[in-house]
mmCIF file of C-alpha atoms in Angstrom:
data_model
loop_
_atom_site.group_PDB
_atom_site.id
_atom_site.type_symbol
_atom_site.label_atom_id
_atom_site.label_comp_id
_atom_site.label_asym_id
_atom_site.label_seq_id
_atom_site.Cartn_x
_atom_site.Cartn_y
_atom_site.Cartn_z
ATOM 1 C CA ALA A 1 -139.209 -54.773 142.978
ATOM 2 C CA TYR A 2 -141.404 -55.650 140.016
ATOM 3 C CA ASN A 3 -139.896 -55.091 136.584
ATOM 4 C CA GLY A 4 -142.694 -56.285 134.302
ATOM 5 C CA LEU A 5 -144.773 -54.389 131.771
ATOM 6 C CA ALA A 6 -146.986 -52.781 134.417
ATOM 7 C CA ALA A 7 -143.928 -51.463 136.270
ATOM 8 C CA LYS A 8 -142.479 -49.999 133.069
ATOM 9 C CA ILE A 9 -145.791 -48.276 132.285
ATOM 10 C CA ARG A 10 -145.883 -46.776 135.791
ATOM 11 C CA ASP A 11 -142.379 -45.393 135.223
ATOM 12 C CA ILE A 12 -143.941 -43.289 132.480
ATOM 13 C CA VAL A 13 -147.459 -42.783 133.905
ATOM 14 C CA ALA A 14 -147.226 -42.887 137.687
ATOM 15 C CA HIS A 15 -150.996 -43.046 138.286
ATOM 16 C CA ALA A 16 -151.578 -45.989 135.881
ATOM 17 C CA VAL A 17 -153.596 -48.851 137.399
ATOM 18 C CA SER A 18 -153.064 -52.487 136.449
ATOM 19 C CA THR A 19 -154.805 -55.729 137.417
ATOM 20 C CA TRP A 20 -153.763 -59.368 137.260
ATOM 21 C CA CYS A 21 -155.264 -61.486 134.477
ATOM 22 C CA SER A 22 -158.010 -63.542 136.136
ATOM 23 C CA ALA A 23 -157.723 -66.369 133.598
ATOM 24 C CA HIS A 24 -153.973 -66.598 134.223
ATOM 25 C CA ARG A 25 -154.495 -66.652 137.987
ATOM 26 C CA LEU A 26 -157.058 -69.431 137.581
ATOM 27 C CA ALA A 27 -154.549 -71.449 135.540
ATOM 28 C CA LEU A 28 -151.873 -71.019 138.208
ATOM 29 C CA VAL A 29 -154.228 -72.196 140.957
ATOM 30 C CA VAL A 30 -155.265 -75.284 138.990
ATOM 31 C CA GLU A 31 -151.650 -76.031 138.095
ATOM 32 C CA ASP A 32 -150.614 -75.944 141.773
ATOM 33 C CA ALA A 33 -153.536 -78.205 142.719
ATOM 34 C CA CYS A 34 -152.684 -80.735 139.998
ATOM 35 C CA LEU A 35 -148.953 -80.772 140.751
ATOM 36 C CA ASP A 36 -149.837 -81.710 144.328
ATOM 37 C CA CYS A 37 -150.858 -85.195 143.153
ATOM 38 C CA SER A 38 -148.250 -87.431 141.522
ATOM 39 C CA TYR A 39 -150.916 -89.438 139.681
ATOM 40 C CA ILE A 40 -152.209 -86.320 137.927
ATOM 41 C CA VAL A 41 -148.604 -85.454 137.030
ATOM 42 C CA ASN A 42 -148.242 -88.949 135.534
ATOM 43 C CA ALA A 43 -151.477 -88.500 133.600
ATOM 44 C CA PHE A 44 -150.217 -85.253 132.069
ATOM 45 C CA SER A 45 -146.907 -86.957 131.278
ATOM 46 C CA LEU A 46 -148.816 -89.605 129.327
ATOM 47 C CA LEU A 47 -150.739 -86.968 127.363
ATOM 48 C CA THR A 48 -147.454 -85.209 126.574
ATOM 49 C CA MET A 49 -145.925 -88.491 125.374
ATOM 50 C CA ILE A 50 -148.891 -89.093 123.061
ATOM 51 C CA TYR A 51 -148.589 -85.564 121.621
ATOM 52 C CA ASN A 52 -144.850 -85.987 121.069
ATOM 53 C CA TYR A 53 -145.363 -89.408 119.521
ATOM 54 C CA PHE A 54 -147.712 -88.208 116.809
ATOM 55 C CA SER A 55 -146.294 -84.704 116.244
ATOM 56 C CA ALA A 56 -142.773 -86.069 115.665
ATOM 57 C CA SER A 57 -143.792 -88.315 112.779
ATOM 58 C CA GLY A 58 -145.991 -87.594 109.791
ATOM 59 C CA LYS A 59 -146.354 -91.339 109.171
ATOM 60 C CA ARG A 60 -147.680 -92.005 112.679
ATOM 61 C CA TYR A 61 -150.130 -89.118 112.491
ATOM 62 C CA ALA A 62 -151.314 -90.252 109.060
ATOM 63 C CA ILE A 63 -152.095 -93.694 110.496
ATOM 64 C CA TRP A 64 -153.983 -92.051 113.386
ATOM 65 C CA GLU A 65 -156.034 -89.911 110.984
ATOM 66 C CA ARG A 66 -156.782 -92.885 108.725
ATOM 67 C CA VAL A 67 -158.036 -95.030 111.614
ATOM 68 C CA PHE A 68 -160.054 -92.096 112.940
ATOM 69 C CA ALA A 69 -161.711 -91.662 109.539
ATOM 70 C CA GLU A 70 -162.350 -95.401 109.094
ATOM 71 C CA GLU A 71 -164.182 -95.513 112.410
ATOM 72 C CA GLU A 72 -166.278 -92.495 111.324
ATOM 73 C CA ARG A 73 -165.571 -90.944 114.671
ATOM 74 C CA LYS A 74 -166.531 -87.341 115.364
ATOM 75 C CA GLY A 75 -165.236 -84.970 118.025
ATOM 76 C CA VAL A 76 -161.778 -84.064 119.306
ATOM 77 C CA LYS A 77 -159.026 -85.933 117.457
ATOM 78 C CA SER A 78 -156.010 -83.591 117.583
ATOM 79 C CA TRP A 79 -153.298 -83.713 120.225
ATOM 80 C CA HIS A 80 -151.881 -80.453 121.571
ATOM 81 C CA LEU A 81 -148.651 -79.415 123.254
ATOM 82 C CA LEU A 82 -149.343 -78.943 126.967
ATOM 83 C CA SER A 83 -148.728 -75.483 128.383
ATOM 84 C CA GLY A 84 -148.222 -74.521 132.005
ATOM 85 C CA THR A 85 -150.684 -71.642 131.830
ATOM 86 C CA ARG A 86 -152.988 -72.304 128.869
ATOM 87 C CA TRP A 87 -155.139 -75.179 130.050
ATOM 88 C CA TYR A 88 -157.107 -75.606 126.859
ATOM 89 C CA ALA A 89 -154.519 -78.127 125.645
ATOM 90 C CA ARG A 90 -154.792 -80.245 128.805
ATOM 91 C CA SER A 91 -158.574 -80.233 128.666
ATOM 92 C CA SER A 92 -158.613 -81.016 124.940
ATOM 93 C CA ASN A 93 -156.069 -83.842 125.261
ATOM 94 C CA CYS A 94 -157.968 -85.395 128.179
ATOM 95 C CA SER A 95 -161.184 -85.298 126.160
ATOM 96 C CA ALA A 96 -159.463 -86.782 123.101
ATOM 97 C CA PHE A 97 -157.988 -89.572 125.220
ATOM 98 C CA VAL A 98 -161.258 -90.450 126.955
ATOM 99 C CA ALA A 99 -163.298 -90.374 123.741
ATOM 100 C CA ASN A 100 -160.782 -92.106 121.472
ATOM 101 C CA LEU A 101 -158.829 -94.610 123.549
ATOM 102 C CA ASP A 102 -160.136 -97.451 121.385
ATOM 103 C CA ILE A 103 -158.950 -95.558 118.290
ATOM 104 C CA LEU A 104 -155.550 -95.177 119.925
ATOM 105 C CA TYR A 105 -155.338 -98.928 120.487
ATOM 106 C CA THR A 106 -156.332 -99.605 116.876
ATOM 107 C CA THR A 107 -153.680 -97.169 115.674
ATOM 108 C CA PHE A 108 -151.006 -98.824 117.792
ATOM 109 C CA ASP A 109 -152.026 -102.226 116.381
ATOM 110 C CA ASP A 110 -151.132 -101.100 112.861
ATOM 111 C CA PRO A 111 -148.408 -103.382 111.387
ATOM 112 C CA GLU A 112 -146.249 -100.369 110.507
ATOM 113 C CA LEU A 113 -145.938 -99.547 114.238
ATOM 114 C CA ALA A 114 -145.393 -103.104 115.444
ATOM 115 C CA GLN A 115 -141.749 -102.614 116.475
ATOM 116 C CA ASP A 116 -142.062 -98.997 117.611
ATOM 117 C CA GLU A 117 -140.335 -98.733 121.029
ATOM 118 C CA LYS A 118 -141.922 -95.385 121.868
ATOM 119 C CA LYS A 119 -145.360 -96.906 121.291
ATOM 120 C CA ILE A 120 -144.529 -99.678 123.752
ATOM 121 C CA GLU A 121 -143.521 -97.105 126.364
ATOM 122 C CA ILE A 122 -146.816 -95.266 125.939
ATOM 123 C CA MET A 123 -148.756 -98.514 126.202
ATOM 124 C CA ASN A 124 -147.090 -99.261 129.532
ATOM 125 C CA TYR A 125 -148.464 -95.953 130.861
ATOM 126 C CA ILE A 126 -151.916 -96.550 129.387
ATOM 127 C CA GLU A 127 -152.175 -100.008 130.896
ATOM 128 C CA ASP A 128 -151.677 -98.637 134.402
ATOM 129 C CA PHE A 129 -155.221 -98.450 135.821
ATOM 130 C CA LYS A 130 -154.294 -95.694 138.268
ATOM 131 C CA THR A 131 -153.247 -93.396 135.440
ATOM 132 C CA MET A 132 -156.304 -94.328 133.409
ATOM 133 C CA VAL A 133 -158.826 -93.591 136.136
ATOM 134 C CA THR A 134 -157.039 -90.329 136.986
ATOM 135 C CA ILE A 135 -157.510 -89.060 133.428
ATOM 136 C CA PHE A 136 -161.190 -90.000 133.519
ATOM 137 C CA LEU A 137 -161.603 -88.228 136.886
ATOM 138 C CA ILE A 138 -159.936 -84.956 135.933
ATOM 139 C CA GLU A 139 -161.441 -84.676 132.434
ATOM 140 C CA PRO A 140 -164.777 -83.073 133.474
ATOM 141 C CA ILE A 141 -162.984 -80.815 135.967
ATOM 142 C CA LEU A 142 -160.618 -79.551 133.279
ATOM 143 C CA LEU A 143 -163.583 -78.914 130.986
ATOM 144 C CA GLU A 144 -165.089 -76.683 133.685
ATOM 145 C CA VAL A 145 -161.780 -74.874 134.144
ATOM 146 C CA ASN A 146 -161.351 -74.371 130.404
ATOM 147 C CA CYS A 147 -164.875 -72.950 130.042
ATOM 148 C CA ALA A 148 -164.241 -70.587 132.956
ATOM 149 C CA SER A 149 -160.919 -69.479 131.483
ATOM 150 C CA GLN A 150 -162.482 -68.690 128.106
ATOM 151 C CA PHE A 151 -165.299 -66.820 129.841
ATOM 152 C CA LEU A 152 -162.817 -64.726 131.842
ATOM 153 C CA GLN A 153 -160.974 -63.788 128.652
ATOM 154 C CA SER A 154 -164.091 -62.731 126.761
ATOM 155 C CA LYS A 155 -164.095 -59.007 125.966
ATOM 156 C CA SER A 156 -167.888 -58.941 125.706
ATOM 157 C CA LYS A 157 -168.526 -59.867 129.375
ATOM 158 C CA ASP A 158 -169.046 -57.253 132.071
ATOM 159 C CA ILE A 159 -167.938 -57.656 135.686
ATOM 160 C CA GLY A 160 -171.421 -58.589 136.858
ATOM 161 C CA THR A 161 -171.792 -61.411 134.350
ATOM 162 C CA VAL A 162 -168.309 -62.713 135.124
ATOM 163 C CA THR A 163 -169.014 -62.669 138.864
ATOM 164 C CA GLN A 164 -172.239 -64.639 138.402
ATOM 165 C CA HIS A 165 -170.443 -67.194 136.255
ATOM 166 C CA ILE A 166 -167.643 -67.680 138.798
ATOM 167 C CA VAL A 167 -170.139 -68.060 141.651
ATOM 168 C CA PHE A 168 -172.001 -70.681 139.614
ATOM 169 C CA LEU A 169 -168.735 -72.482 138.805
ATOM 170 C CA LYS A 170 -167.758 -72.489 142.468
ATOM 171 C CA LYS A 171 -171.089 -74.079 143.408
ATOM 172 C CA ARG A 172 -170.663 -76.738 140.728
ATOM 173 C CA MET A 173 -167.169 -77.580 141.949
ATOM 174 C CA GLU A 174 -168.378 -77.729 145.541
ATOM 175 C CA PHE A 175 -171.130 -80.089 144.415
ATOM 176 C CA TYR A 176 -168.582 -82.348 142.721
ATOM 177 C CA ARG A 177 -166.534 -82.362 145.912
ATOM 178 C CA ASP A 178 -169.128 -82.466 148.675
ATOM 179 C CA THR A 179 -172.137 -84.430 147.448
ATOM 180 C CA GLU A 180 -172.757 -87.537 149.532
ATOM 181 C CA GLU A 181 -173.600 -89.561 146.426
ATOM 182 C CA LYS A 182 -170.199 -88.774 144.868
ATOM 183 C CA VAL A 183 -171.941 -88.536 141.493
ATOM 184 C CA LEU A 184 -168.916 -87.304 139.552
ATOM 185 C CA PHE A 185 -166.487 -89.828 141.015
ATOM 186 C CA ASN A 186 -168.831 -92.792 140.540
ATOM 187 C CA GLN A 187 -169.705 -91.776 136.983
ATOM 188 C CA GLN A 188 -166.123 -91.239 135.861
ATOM 189 C CA TYR A 189 -164.762 -94.222 137.760
ATOM 190 C CA GLN A 190 -167.318 -96.514 136.114
ATOM 191 C CA ALA A 191 -166.477 -95.086 132.693
ATOM 192 C CA ALA A 192 -162.785 -95.829 133.349
ATOM 193 C CA VAL A 193 -163.623 -99.359 134.514
ATOM 194 C CA ASP A 194 -165.729 -100.014 131.413
ATOM 195 C CA MET A 195 -162.992 -98.790 129.081
ATOM 196 C CA CYS A 196 -160.264 -100.708 130.913
ATOM 197 C CA THR A 197 -162.356 -103.884 130.844
ATOM 198 C CA LEU A 198 -162.894 -103.437 127.113
ATOM 199 C CA GLN A 199 -159.153 -103.038 126.528
ATOM 200 C CA GLY A 200 -158.099 -105.811 128.906
ATOM 201 C CA ILE A 201 -156.508 -103.546 131.534
ATOM 202 C CA ALA A 202 -156.556 -104.895 135.096
ATOM 203 C CA VAL A 203 -159.036 -102.997 137.302
ATOM 204 C CA GLU A 204 -158.414 -102.022 140.926
ATOM 205 C CA PRO A 205 -161.279 -101.383 143.391
ATOM 206 C CA PRO A 206 -161.687 -97.982 145.085
ATOM 207 C CA PRO A 207 -161.955 -97.692 148.888
ATOM 208 C CA ARG A 208 -165.310 -98.745 150.361
ATOM 209 C CA ARG A 209 -166.055 -95.669 152.431
ATOM 210 C CA VAL A 210 -165.076 -92.011 152.314
ATOM 211 C CA ARG A 211 -165.630 -88.981 154.477
ATOM 212 C CA ARG A 212 -165.468 -85.383 153.369
ATOM 213 C CA ARG A 213 -162.404 -83.365 154.154
ATOM 214 C CA PRO A 214 -161.234 -79.939 152.898
ATOM 215 C CA ILE A 215 -158.599 -79.901 150.179
ATOM 216 C CA HIS A 216 -155.080 -78.987 151.324
ATOM 217 C CA LEU A 217 -152.660 -77.769 148.679
ATOM 218 C CA GLU A 218 -149.396 -77.878 150.645
ATOM 219 C CA GLY A 219 -148.188 -81.352 149.796
ATOM 220 C CA ALA A 220 -150.946 -83.225 151.614
ATOM 221 C CA ALA A 221 -151.901 -85.338 148.628
ATOM 222 C CA ASP A 222 -148.398 -86.677 148.006
ATOM 223 C CA ARG A 223 -147.949 -87.488 151.689
ATOM 224 C CA ARG A 224 -150.935 -89.810 151.691
ATOM 225 C CA GLY A 225 -150.125 -93.471 151.354
ATOM 226 C CA ASP A 226 -152.130 -94.768 148.409
ATOM 227 C CA MET A 227 -153.405 -93.626 145.036
ATOM 228 C CA TRP A 228 -157.087 -93.503 145.945
ATOM 229 C CA SER A 229 -156.411 -91.248 148.938
ATOM 230 C CA ARG A 230 -154.594 -88.822 146.647
ATOM 231 C CA VAL A 231 -157.315 -88.722 144.012
ATOM 232 C CA TYR A 232 -160.020 -88.404 146.673
ATOM 233 C CA ASN A 233 -158.089 -85.556 148.277
ATOM 234 C CA ILE A 234 -157.943 -83.614 145.025
ATOM 235 C CA LEU A 235 -161.729 -84.052 144.671
ATOM 236 C CA GLY A 236 -162.279 -83.074 148.317
ATOM 237 C CA TYR A 237 -162.431 -86.523 149.890
ATOM 238 C CA THR A 238 -160.134 -88.695 151.944
ATOM 239 C CA SER A 239 -160.410 -92.464 152.350
ATOM 240 C CA ILE A 240 -160.867 -94.049 155.778
#
């Protein structure tokens, strides 16, 4: 039997009606989908390591802020603690990583961090092309999810407006997954290749051909043999 807040309220008011939080349900669905792919799990582990690295030391964060200011960079610069249900942090950290990877490298090159063992561990993750391209692939998807979550939590939206927004989001996600041109994959993959080339990270080619296949969330991604099959499966493709 349920013993949460809704159950306790019904003990007092038997006819009380409760509904699940739509934003929370969305977060749980996305979390299950992401945990189905070990490369996405590794990507989130990297983002967590970066957050822990800077949040644990005022000196490290001061170096990061100084380099950020010297480069006159605008946009997301803060790192957030990842939460299992609040996906803003994951979206924000992905965006900060994609936009500021060069700043991260410059920060790590600072003489004061030369012998930092934790920095070396993070660099080993960053220099894995599979992890890099995964972050670039999921970043726009997480932005969509974060926007939808904020929309669902807005008190000013009525049910009709919310329904229209979710239908529109569903069509956008289906487009990302099903379009023959694979616009999202090609765009994000090329961005990852360009950044990796700039930073001297070895690049791996994707499979030559793909065919569409529905996403399966019951362990199918981890059972597939190679990284590209797993990433394609999350985006609604499978390599052949």
